[in-house]
JSON list of C-alpha atoms in Angstrom, two decimals:
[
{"chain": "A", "resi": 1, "resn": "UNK", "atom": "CA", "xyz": [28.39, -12.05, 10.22]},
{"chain": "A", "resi": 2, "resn": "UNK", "atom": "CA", "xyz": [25.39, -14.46, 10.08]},
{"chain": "A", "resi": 3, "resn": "UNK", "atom": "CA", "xyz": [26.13, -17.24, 12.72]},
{"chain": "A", "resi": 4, "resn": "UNK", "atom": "CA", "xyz": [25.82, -20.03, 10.20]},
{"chain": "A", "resi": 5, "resn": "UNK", "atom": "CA", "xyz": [26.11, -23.94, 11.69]},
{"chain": "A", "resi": 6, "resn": "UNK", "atom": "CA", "xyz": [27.12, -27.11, 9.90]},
{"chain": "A", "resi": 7, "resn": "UNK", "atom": "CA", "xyz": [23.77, -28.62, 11.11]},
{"chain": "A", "resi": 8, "resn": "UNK", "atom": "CA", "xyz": [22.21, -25.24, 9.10]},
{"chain": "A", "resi": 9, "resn": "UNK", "atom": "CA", "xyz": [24.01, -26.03, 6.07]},
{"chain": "A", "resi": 10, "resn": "UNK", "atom": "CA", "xyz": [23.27, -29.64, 5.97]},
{"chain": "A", "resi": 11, "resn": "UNK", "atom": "CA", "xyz": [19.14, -28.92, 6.23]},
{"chain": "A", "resi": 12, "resn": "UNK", "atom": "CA", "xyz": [19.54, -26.71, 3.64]},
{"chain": "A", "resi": 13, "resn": "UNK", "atom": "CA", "xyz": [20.92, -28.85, 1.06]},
{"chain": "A", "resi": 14, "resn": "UNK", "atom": "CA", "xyz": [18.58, -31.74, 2.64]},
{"chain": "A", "resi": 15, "resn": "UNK", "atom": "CA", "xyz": [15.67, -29.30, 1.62]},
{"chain": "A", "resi": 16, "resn": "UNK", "atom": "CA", "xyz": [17.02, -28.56, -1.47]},
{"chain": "A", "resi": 17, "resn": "UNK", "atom": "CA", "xyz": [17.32, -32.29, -2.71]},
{"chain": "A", "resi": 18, "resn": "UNK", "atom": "CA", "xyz": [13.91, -33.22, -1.25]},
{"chain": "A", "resi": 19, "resn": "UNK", "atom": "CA", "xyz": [12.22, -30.17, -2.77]},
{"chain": "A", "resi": 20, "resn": "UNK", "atom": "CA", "xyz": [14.24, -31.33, -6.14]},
{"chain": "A", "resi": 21, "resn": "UNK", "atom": "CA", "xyz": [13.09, -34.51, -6.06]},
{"chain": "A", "resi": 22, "resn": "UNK", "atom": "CA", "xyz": [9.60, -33.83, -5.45]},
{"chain": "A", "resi": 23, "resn": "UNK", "atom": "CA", "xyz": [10.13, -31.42, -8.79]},
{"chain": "A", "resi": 24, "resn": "UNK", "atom": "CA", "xyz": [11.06, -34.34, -10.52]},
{"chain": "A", "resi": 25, "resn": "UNK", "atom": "CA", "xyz": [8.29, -36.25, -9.83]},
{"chain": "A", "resi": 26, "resn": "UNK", "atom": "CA", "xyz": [5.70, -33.82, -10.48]},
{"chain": "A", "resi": 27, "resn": "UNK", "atom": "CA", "xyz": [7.42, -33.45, -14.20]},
{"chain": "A", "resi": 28, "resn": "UNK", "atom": "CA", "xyz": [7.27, -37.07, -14.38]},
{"chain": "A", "resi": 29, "resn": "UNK", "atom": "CA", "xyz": [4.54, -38.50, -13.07]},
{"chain": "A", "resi": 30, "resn": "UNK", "atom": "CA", "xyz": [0.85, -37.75, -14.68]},
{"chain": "A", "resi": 31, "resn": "UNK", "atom": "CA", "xyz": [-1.16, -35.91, -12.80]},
{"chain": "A", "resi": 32, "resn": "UNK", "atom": "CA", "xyz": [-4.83, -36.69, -14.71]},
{"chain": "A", "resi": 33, "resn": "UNK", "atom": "CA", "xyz": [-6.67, -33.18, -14.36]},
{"chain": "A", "resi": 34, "resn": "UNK", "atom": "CA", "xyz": [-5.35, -32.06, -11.83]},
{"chain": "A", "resi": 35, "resn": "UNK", "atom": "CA", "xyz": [-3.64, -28.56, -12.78]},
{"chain": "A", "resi": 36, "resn": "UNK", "atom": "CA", "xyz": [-1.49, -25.61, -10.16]},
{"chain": "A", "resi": 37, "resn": "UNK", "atom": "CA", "xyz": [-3.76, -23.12, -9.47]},
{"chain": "A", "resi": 38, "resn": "UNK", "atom": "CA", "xyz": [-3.35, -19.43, -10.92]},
{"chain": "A", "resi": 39, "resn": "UNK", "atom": "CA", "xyz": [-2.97, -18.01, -7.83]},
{"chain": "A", "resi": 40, "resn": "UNK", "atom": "CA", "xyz": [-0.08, -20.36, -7.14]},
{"chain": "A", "resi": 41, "resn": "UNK", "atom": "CA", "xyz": [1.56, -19.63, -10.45]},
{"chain": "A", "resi": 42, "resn": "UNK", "atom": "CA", "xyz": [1.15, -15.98, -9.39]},
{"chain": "A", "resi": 43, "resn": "UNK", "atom": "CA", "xyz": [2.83, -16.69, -5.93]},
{"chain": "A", "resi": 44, "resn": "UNK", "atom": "CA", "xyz": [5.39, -18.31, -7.28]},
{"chain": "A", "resi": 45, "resn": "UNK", "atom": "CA", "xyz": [5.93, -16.06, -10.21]},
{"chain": "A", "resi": 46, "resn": "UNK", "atom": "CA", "xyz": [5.72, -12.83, -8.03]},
{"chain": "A", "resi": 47, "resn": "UNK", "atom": "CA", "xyz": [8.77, -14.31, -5.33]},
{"chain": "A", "resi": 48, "resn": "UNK", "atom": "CA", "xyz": [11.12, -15.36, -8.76]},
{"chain": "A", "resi": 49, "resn": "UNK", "atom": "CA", "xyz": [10.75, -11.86, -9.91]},
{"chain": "A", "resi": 50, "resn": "UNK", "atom": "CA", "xyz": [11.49, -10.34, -6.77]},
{"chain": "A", "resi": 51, "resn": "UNK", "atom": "CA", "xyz": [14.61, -12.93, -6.38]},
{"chain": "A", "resi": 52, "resn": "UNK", "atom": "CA", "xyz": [15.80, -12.17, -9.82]},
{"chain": "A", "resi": 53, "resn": "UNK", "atom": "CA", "xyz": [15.26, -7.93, -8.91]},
{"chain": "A", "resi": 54, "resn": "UNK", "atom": "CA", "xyz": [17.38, -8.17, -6.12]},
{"chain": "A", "resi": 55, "resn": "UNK", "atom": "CA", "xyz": [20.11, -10.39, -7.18]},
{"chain": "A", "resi": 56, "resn": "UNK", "atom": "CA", "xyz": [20.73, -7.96, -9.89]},
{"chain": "A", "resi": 57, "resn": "UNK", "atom": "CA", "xyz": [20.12, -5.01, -7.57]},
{"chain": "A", "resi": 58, "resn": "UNK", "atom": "CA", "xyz": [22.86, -6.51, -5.17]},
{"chain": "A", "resi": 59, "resn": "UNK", "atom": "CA", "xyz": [25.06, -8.09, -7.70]},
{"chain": "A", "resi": 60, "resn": "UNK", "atom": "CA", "xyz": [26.67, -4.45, -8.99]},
{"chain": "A", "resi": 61, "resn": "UNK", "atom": "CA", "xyz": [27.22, -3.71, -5.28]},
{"chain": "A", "resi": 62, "resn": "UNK", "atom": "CA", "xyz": [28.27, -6.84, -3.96]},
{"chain": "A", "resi": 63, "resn": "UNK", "atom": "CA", "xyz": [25.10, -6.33, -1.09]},
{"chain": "A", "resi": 64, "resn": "UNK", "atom": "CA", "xyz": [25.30, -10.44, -0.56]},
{"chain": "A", "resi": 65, "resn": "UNK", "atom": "CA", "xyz": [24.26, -10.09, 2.95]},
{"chain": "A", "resi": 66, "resn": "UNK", "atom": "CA", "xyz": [20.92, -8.08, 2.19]},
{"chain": "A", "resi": 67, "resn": "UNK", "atom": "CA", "xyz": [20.58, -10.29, -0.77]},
{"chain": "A", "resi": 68, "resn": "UNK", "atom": "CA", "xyz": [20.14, -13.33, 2.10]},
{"chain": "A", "resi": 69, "resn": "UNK", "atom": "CA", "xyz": [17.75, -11.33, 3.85]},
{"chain": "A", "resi": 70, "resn": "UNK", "atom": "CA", "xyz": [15.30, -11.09, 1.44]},
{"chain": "A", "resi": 71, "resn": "UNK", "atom": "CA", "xyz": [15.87, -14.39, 0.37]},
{"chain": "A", "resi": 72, "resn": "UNK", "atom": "CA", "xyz": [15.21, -15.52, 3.91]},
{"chain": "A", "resi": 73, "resn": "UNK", "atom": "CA", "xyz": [11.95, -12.89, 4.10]},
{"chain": "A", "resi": 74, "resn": "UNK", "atom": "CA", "xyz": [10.67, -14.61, 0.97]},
{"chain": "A", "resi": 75, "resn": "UNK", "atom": "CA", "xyz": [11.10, -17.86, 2.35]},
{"chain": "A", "resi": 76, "resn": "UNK", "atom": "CA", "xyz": [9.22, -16.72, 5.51]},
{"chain": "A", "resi": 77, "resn": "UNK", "atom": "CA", "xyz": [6.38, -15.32, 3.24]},
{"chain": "A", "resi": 78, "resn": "UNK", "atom": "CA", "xyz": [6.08, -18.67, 1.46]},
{"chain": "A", "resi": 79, "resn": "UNK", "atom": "CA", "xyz": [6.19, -20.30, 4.45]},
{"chain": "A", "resi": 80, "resn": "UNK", "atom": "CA", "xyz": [2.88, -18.84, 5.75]},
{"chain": "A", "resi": 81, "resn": "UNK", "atom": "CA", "xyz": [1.19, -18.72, 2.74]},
{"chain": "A", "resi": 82, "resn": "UNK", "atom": "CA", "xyz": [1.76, -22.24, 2.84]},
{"chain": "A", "resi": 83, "resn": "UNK", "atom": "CA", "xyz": [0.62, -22.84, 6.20]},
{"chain": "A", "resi": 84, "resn": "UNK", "atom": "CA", "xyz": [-3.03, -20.60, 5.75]},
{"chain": "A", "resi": 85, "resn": "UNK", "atom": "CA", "xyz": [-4.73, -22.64, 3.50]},
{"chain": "A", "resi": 86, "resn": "UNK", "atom": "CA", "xyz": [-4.62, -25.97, 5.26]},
{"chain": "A", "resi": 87, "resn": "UNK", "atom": "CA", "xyz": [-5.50, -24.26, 8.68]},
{"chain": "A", "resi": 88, "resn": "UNK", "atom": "CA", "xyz": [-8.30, -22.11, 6.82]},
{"chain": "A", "resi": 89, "resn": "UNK", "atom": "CA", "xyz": [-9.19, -25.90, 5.45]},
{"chain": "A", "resi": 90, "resn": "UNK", "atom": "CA", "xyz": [-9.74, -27.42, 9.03]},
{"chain": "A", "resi": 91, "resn": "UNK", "atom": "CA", "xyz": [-11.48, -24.47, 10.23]},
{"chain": "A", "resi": 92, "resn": "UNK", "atom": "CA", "xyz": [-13.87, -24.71, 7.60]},
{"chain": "A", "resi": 93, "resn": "UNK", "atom": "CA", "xyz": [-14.44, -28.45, 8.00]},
{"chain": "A", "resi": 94, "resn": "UNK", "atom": "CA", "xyz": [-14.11, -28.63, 11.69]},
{"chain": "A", "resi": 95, "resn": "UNK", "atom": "CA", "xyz": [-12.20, -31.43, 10.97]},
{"chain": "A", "resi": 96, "resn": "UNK", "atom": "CA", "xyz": [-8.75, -32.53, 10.45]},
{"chain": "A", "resi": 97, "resn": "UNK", "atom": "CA", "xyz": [-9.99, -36.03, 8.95]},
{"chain": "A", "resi": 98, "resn": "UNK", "atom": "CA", "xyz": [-7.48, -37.33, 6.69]},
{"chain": "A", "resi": 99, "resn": "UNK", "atom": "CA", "xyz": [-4.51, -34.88, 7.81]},
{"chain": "A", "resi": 100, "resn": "UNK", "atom": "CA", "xyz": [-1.16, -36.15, 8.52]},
{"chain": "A", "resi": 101, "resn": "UNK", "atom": "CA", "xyz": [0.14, -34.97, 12.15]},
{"chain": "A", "resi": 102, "resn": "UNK", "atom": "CA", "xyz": [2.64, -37.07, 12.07]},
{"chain": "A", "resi": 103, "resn": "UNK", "atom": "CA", "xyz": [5.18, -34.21, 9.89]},
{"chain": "A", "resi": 104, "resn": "UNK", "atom": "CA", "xyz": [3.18, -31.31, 12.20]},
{"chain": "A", "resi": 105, "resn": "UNK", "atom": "CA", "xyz": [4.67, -33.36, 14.93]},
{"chain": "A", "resi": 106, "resn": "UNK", "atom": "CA", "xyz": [8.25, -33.57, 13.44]},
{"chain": "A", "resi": 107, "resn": "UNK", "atom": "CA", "xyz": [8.36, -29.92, 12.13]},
{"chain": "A", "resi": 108, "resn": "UNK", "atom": "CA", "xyz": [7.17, -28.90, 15.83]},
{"chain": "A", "resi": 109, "resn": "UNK", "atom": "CA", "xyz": [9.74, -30.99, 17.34]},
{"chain": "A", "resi": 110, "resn": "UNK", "atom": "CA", "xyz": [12.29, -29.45, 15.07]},
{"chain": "A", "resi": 111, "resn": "UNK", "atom": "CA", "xyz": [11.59, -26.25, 15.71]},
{"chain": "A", "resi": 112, "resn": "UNK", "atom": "CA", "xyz": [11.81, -26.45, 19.39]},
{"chain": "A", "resi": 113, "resn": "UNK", "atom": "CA", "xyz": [15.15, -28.06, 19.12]},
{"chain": "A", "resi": 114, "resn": "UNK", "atom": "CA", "xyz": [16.23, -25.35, 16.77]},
{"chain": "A", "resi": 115, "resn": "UNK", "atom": "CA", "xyz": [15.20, -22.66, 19.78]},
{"chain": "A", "resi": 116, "resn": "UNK", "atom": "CA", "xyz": [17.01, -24.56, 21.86]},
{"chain": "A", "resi": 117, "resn": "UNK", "atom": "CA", "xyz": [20.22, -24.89, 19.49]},
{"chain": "A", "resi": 118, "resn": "UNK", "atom": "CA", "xyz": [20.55, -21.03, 19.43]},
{"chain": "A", "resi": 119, "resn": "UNK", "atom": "CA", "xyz": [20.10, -20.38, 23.22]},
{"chain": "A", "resi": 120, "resn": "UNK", "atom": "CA", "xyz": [22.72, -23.21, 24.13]},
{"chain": "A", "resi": 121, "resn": "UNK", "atom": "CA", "xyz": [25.08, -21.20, 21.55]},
{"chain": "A", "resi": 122, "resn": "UNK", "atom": "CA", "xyz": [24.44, -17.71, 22.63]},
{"chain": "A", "resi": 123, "resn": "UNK", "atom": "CA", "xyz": [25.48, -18.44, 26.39]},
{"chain": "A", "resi": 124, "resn": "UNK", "atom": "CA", "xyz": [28.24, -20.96, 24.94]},
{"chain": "A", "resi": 125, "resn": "UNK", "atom": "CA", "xyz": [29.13, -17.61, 23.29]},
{"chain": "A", "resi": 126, "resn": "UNK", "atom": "CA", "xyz": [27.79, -15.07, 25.89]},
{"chain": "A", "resi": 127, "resn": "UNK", "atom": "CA", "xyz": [25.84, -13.16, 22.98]},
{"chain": "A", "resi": 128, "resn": "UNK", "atom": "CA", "xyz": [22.21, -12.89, 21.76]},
{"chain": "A", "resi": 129, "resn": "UNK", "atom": "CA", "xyz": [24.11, -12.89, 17.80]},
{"chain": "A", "resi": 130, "resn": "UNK", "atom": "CA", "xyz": [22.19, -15.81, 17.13]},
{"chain": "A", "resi": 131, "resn": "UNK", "atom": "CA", "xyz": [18.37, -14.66, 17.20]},
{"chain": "A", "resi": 132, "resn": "UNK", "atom": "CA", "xyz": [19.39, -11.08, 16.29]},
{"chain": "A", "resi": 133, "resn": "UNK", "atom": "CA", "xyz": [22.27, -11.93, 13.81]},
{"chain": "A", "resi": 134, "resn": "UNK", "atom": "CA", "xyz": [19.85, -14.35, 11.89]},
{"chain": "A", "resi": 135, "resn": "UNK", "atom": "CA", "xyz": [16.31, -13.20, 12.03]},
{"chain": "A", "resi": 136, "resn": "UNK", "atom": "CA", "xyz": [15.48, -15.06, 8.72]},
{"chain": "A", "resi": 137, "resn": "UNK", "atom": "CA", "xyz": [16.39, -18.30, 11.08]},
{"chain": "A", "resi": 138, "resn": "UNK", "atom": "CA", "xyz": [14.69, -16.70, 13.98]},
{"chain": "A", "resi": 139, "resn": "UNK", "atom": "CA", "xyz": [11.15, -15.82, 11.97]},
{"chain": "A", "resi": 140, "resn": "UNK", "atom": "CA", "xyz": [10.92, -19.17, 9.93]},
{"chain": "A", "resi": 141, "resn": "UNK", "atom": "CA", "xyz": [10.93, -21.10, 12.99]},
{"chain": "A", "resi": 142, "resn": "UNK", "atom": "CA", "xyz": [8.64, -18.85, 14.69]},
{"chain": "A", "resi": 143, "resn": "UNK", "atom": "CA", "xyz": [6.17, -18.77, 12.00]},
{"chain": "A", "resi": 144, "resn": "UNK", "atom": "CA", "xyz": [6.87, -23.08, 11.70]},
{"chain": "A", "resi": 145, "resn": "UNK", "atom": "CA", "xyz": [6.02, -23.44, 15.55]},
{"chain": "A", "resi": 146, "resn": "UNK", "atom": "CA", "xyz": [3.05, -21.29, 15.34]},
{"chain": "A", "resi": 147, "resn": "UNK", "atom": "CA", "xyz": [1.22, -22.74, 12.85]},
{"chain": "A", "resi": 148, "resn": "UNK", "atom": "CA", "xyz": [2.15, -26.49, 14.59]},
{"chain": "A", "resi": 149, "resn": "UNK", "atom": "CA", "xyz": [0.47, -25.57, 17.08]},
{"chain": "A", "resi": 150, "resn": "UNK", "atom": "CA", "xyz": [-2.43, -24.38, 15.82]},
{"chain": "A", "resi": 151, "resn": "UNK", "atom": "CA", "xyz": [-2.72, -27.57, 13.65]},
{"chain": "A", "resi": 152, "resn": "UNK", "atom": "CA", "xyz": [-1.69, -29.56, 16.81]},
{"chain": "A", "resi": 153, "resn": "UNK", "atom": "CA", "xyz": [-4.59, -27.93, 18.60]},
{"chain": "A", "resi": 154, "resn": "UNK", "atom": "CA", "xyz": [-6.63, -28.13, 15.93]},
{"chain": "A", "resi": 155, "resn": "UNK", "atom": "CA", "xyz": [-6.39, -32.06, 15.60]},
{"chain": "A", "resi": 156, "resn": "UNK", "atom": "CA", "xyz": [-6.20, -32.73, 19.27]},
{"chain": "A", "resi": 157, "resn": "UNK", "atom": "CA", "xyz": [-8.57, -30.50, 21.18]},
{"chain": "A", "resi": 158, "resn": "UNK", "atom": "CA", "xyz": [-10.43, -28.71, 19.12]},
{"chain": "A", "resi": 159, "resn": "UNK", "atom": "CA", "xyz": [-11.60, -31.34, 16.23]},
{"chain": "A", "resi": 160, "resn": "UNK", "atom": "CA", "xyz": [-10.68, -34.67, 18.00]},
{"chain": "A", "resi": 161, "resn": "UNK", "atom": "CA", "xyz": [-12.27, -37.53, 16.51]},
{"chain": "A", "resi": 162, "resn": "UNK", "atom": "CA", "xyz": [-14.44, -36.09, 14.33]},
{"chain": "A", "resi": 163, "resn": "UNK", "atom": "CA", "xyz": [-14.96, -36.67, 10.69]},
{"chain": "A", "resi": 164, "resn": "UNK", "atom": "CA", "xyz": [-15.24, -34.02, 8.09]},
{"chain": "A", "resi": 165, "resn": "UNK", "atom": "CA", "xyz": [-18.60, -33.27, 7.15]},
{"chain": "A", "resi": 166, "resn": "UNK", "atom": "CA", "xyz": [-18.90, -34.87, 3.91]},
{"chain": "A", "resi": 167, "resn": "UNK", "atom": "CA", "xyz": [-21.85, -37.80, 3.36]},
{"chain": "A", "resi": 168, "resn": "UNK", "atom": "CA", "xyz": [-20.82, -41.22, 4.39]},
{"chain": "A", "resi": 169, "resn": "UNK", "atom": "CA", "xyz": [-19.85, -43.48, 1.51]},
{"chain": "A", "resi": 170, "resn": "UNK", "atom": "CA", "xyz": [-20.73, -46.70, 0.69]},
{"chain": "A", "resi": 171, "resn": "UNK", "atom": "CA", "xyz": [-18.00, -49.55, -0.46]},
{"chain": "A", "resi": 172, "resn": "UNK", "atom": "CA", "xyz": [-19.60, -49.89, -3.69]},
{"chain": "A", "resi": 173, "resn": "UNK", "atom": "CA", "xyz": [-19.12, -45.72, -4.26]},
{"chain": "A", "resi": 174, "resn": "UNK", "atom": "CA", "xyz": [-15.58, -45.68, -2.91]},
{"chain": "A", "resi": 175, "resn": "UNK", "atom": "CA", "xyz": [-14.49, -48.65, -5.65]},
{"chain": "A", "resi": 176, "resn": "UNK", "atom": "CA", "xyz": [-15.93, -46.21, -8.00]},
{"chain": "A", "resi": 177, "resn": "UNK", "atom": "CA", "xyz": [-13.81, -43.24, -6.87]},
{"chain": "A", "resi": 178, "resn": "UNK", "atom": "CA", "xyz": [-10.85, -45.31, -6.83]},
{"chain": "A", "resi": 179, "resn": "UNK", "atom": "CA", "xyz": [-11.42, -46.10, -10.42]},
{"chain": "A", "resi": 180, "resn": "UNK", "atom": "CA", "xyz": [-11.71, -42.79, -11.27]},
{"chain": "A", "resi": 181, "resn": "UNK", "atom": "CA", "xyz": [-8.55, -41.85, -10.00]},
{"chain": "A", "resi": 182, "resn": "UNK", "atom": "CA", "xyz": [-6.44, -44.27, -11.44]},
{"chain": "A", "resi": 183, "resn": "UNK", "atom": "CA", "xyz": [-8.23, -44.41, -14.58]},
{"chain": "A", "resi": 184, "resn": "UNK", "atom": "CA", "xyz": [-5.71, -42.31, -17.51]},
{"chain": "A", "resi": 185, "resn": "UNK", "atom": "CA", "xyz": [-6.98, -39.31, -17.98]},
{"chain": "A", "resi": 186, "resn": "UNK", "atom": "CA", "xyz": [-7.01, -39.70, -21.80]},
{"chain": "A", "resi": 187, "resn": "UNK", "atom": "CA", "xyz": [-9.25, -42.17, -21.86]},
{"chain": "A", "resi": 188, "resn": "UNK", "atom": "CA", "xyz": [-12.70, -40.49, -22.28]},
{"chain": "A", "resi": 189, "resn": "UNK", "atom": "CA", "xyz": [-15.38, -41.48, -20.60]},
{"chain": "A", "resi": 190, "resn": "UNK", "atom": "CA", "xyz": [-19.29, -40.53, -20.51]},
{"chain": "A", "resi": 191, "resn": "UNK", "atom": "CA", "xyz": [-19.72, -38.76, -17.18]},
{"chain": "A", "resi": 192, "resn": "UNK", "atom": "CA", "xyz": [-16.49, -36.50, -18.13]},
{"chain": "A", "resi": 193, "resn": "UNK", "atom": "CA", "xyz": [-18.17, -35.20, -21.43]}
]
C-alpha cells in the first residue's frame, strides 16, 4: 500500500479548491486579449487524453494503484513544464525583476518539511516504505525543491538587484500602460486597428 497521511489528503483537496477557484475566475473574469497559448492547450489536452486512456485501460482490471502512478507521473510532468518557462524567463533577462519569491520561499519550505515528514515516519516505522512506496510523493517534491532553488539562486546570487533589461519608463508612459490595461477590450481604439 501507498503510505497515505491525513496531512496528504488535506493538501490535496486544499489544491484542488484553490486550483478550482482560480478556474472560476478565469471563466469569470475578462481577460482583454489576452488568450492560452496553443502549446498550452496542447499540454493540457495531451495529459487529459492520457488520463482518460488509462482510466479506461485500468477500469476493466481494477489496476487503481497503477492508475495513481501515472496520475502522479503526469502531475510530475506538469510540474516541470511549469517550472521551465519562468526559469528559462530569468535566464534570458538576467533578472528576476518583478518575480514573487515570496511562494518560491513557501513551496521550498514545504518541501523540506515534507522530506523531513517521511524520514521521521520511516524510522517511527523502521522502513524506507515512504520514499519507495510513494515515488509520485517522492519525485514532485524533488522536482518542487529543485527548481526553488534554482529560482532562489537565481534571485539572490545570481541576479540580485538588478532590473530586467527593458528601457526605463517615464510616469507619463506608465499612466498610459495602465490605461491600456484596464481599458475593455471592446472598446476600439486607434493604435489597436
Amino acid at each position: 500500500m501507498i503510505p497515505v497521511a491525513a496531512n496528504d489528503v488535506a493538501f490535496s483537496i486544499h489544491a484542488v479548491l484553490l486550483t478550482a477557484i482560480t478556474l472560476f475566475q478565469i471563466a469569470i473574469y475578462e481577460r482583454g486579449s489576452q488568450k492560452v497559448s496553443k502549446v498550452s492547450i496542447g499540454i493540457v489536452s495531451v495529459a487529459w487524453l492520457v488520463a482518460a486512456v488509462c482510466f479506461f485501460i485500468a477500469l476493466p482490471n481494477n489496476s487503481w494503484l497503477w492508475l495513481l502512478s501515472v496520475f502522479n507521473t503526469i502531475q510530475v510532468v506538469m510540474t516541470t513544464i511549469k517550472y521551465i518557462p519562468q526559469a528559462v524567463m530569468n535566464f534570458l533577462r538576467k533578472s528576476t525583476d518583478g518575480f514573487s519569491i515570496g511562494n518560491i520561499l513557501l513551496d521550498f519550505s514545504g518541501g523540506i518539511a515534507n522530506y523531513g515528514q517521511m524520514v521521521v515516519q520511516s524510522i517511527d516505522q523502521d522502513s524506507w516504505v515512504n520514499f519507495y512506496g510513494n515515488i509520485g510523493k517522492v519525485l514532485l517534491s524533488l522536482v518542487s525543491v529543485f527548481f526553488d532553488i534554482i529560482f532562489i539562486i537565481q534571485h539572490y546570487v545570481l541576479y540580485r538587484g538588478k532590473k530586467s533589461s527593458k528601457l526605463e519608463i517615464t510616469t507619463e508612459q506608465e499612466d498610459q500602460i495602465r490605461e491600456h490595461l484596464v481599458r475593455h477590450s471592446d472598446q476600439s481604439s486607434p493604435e489597436n486597428v
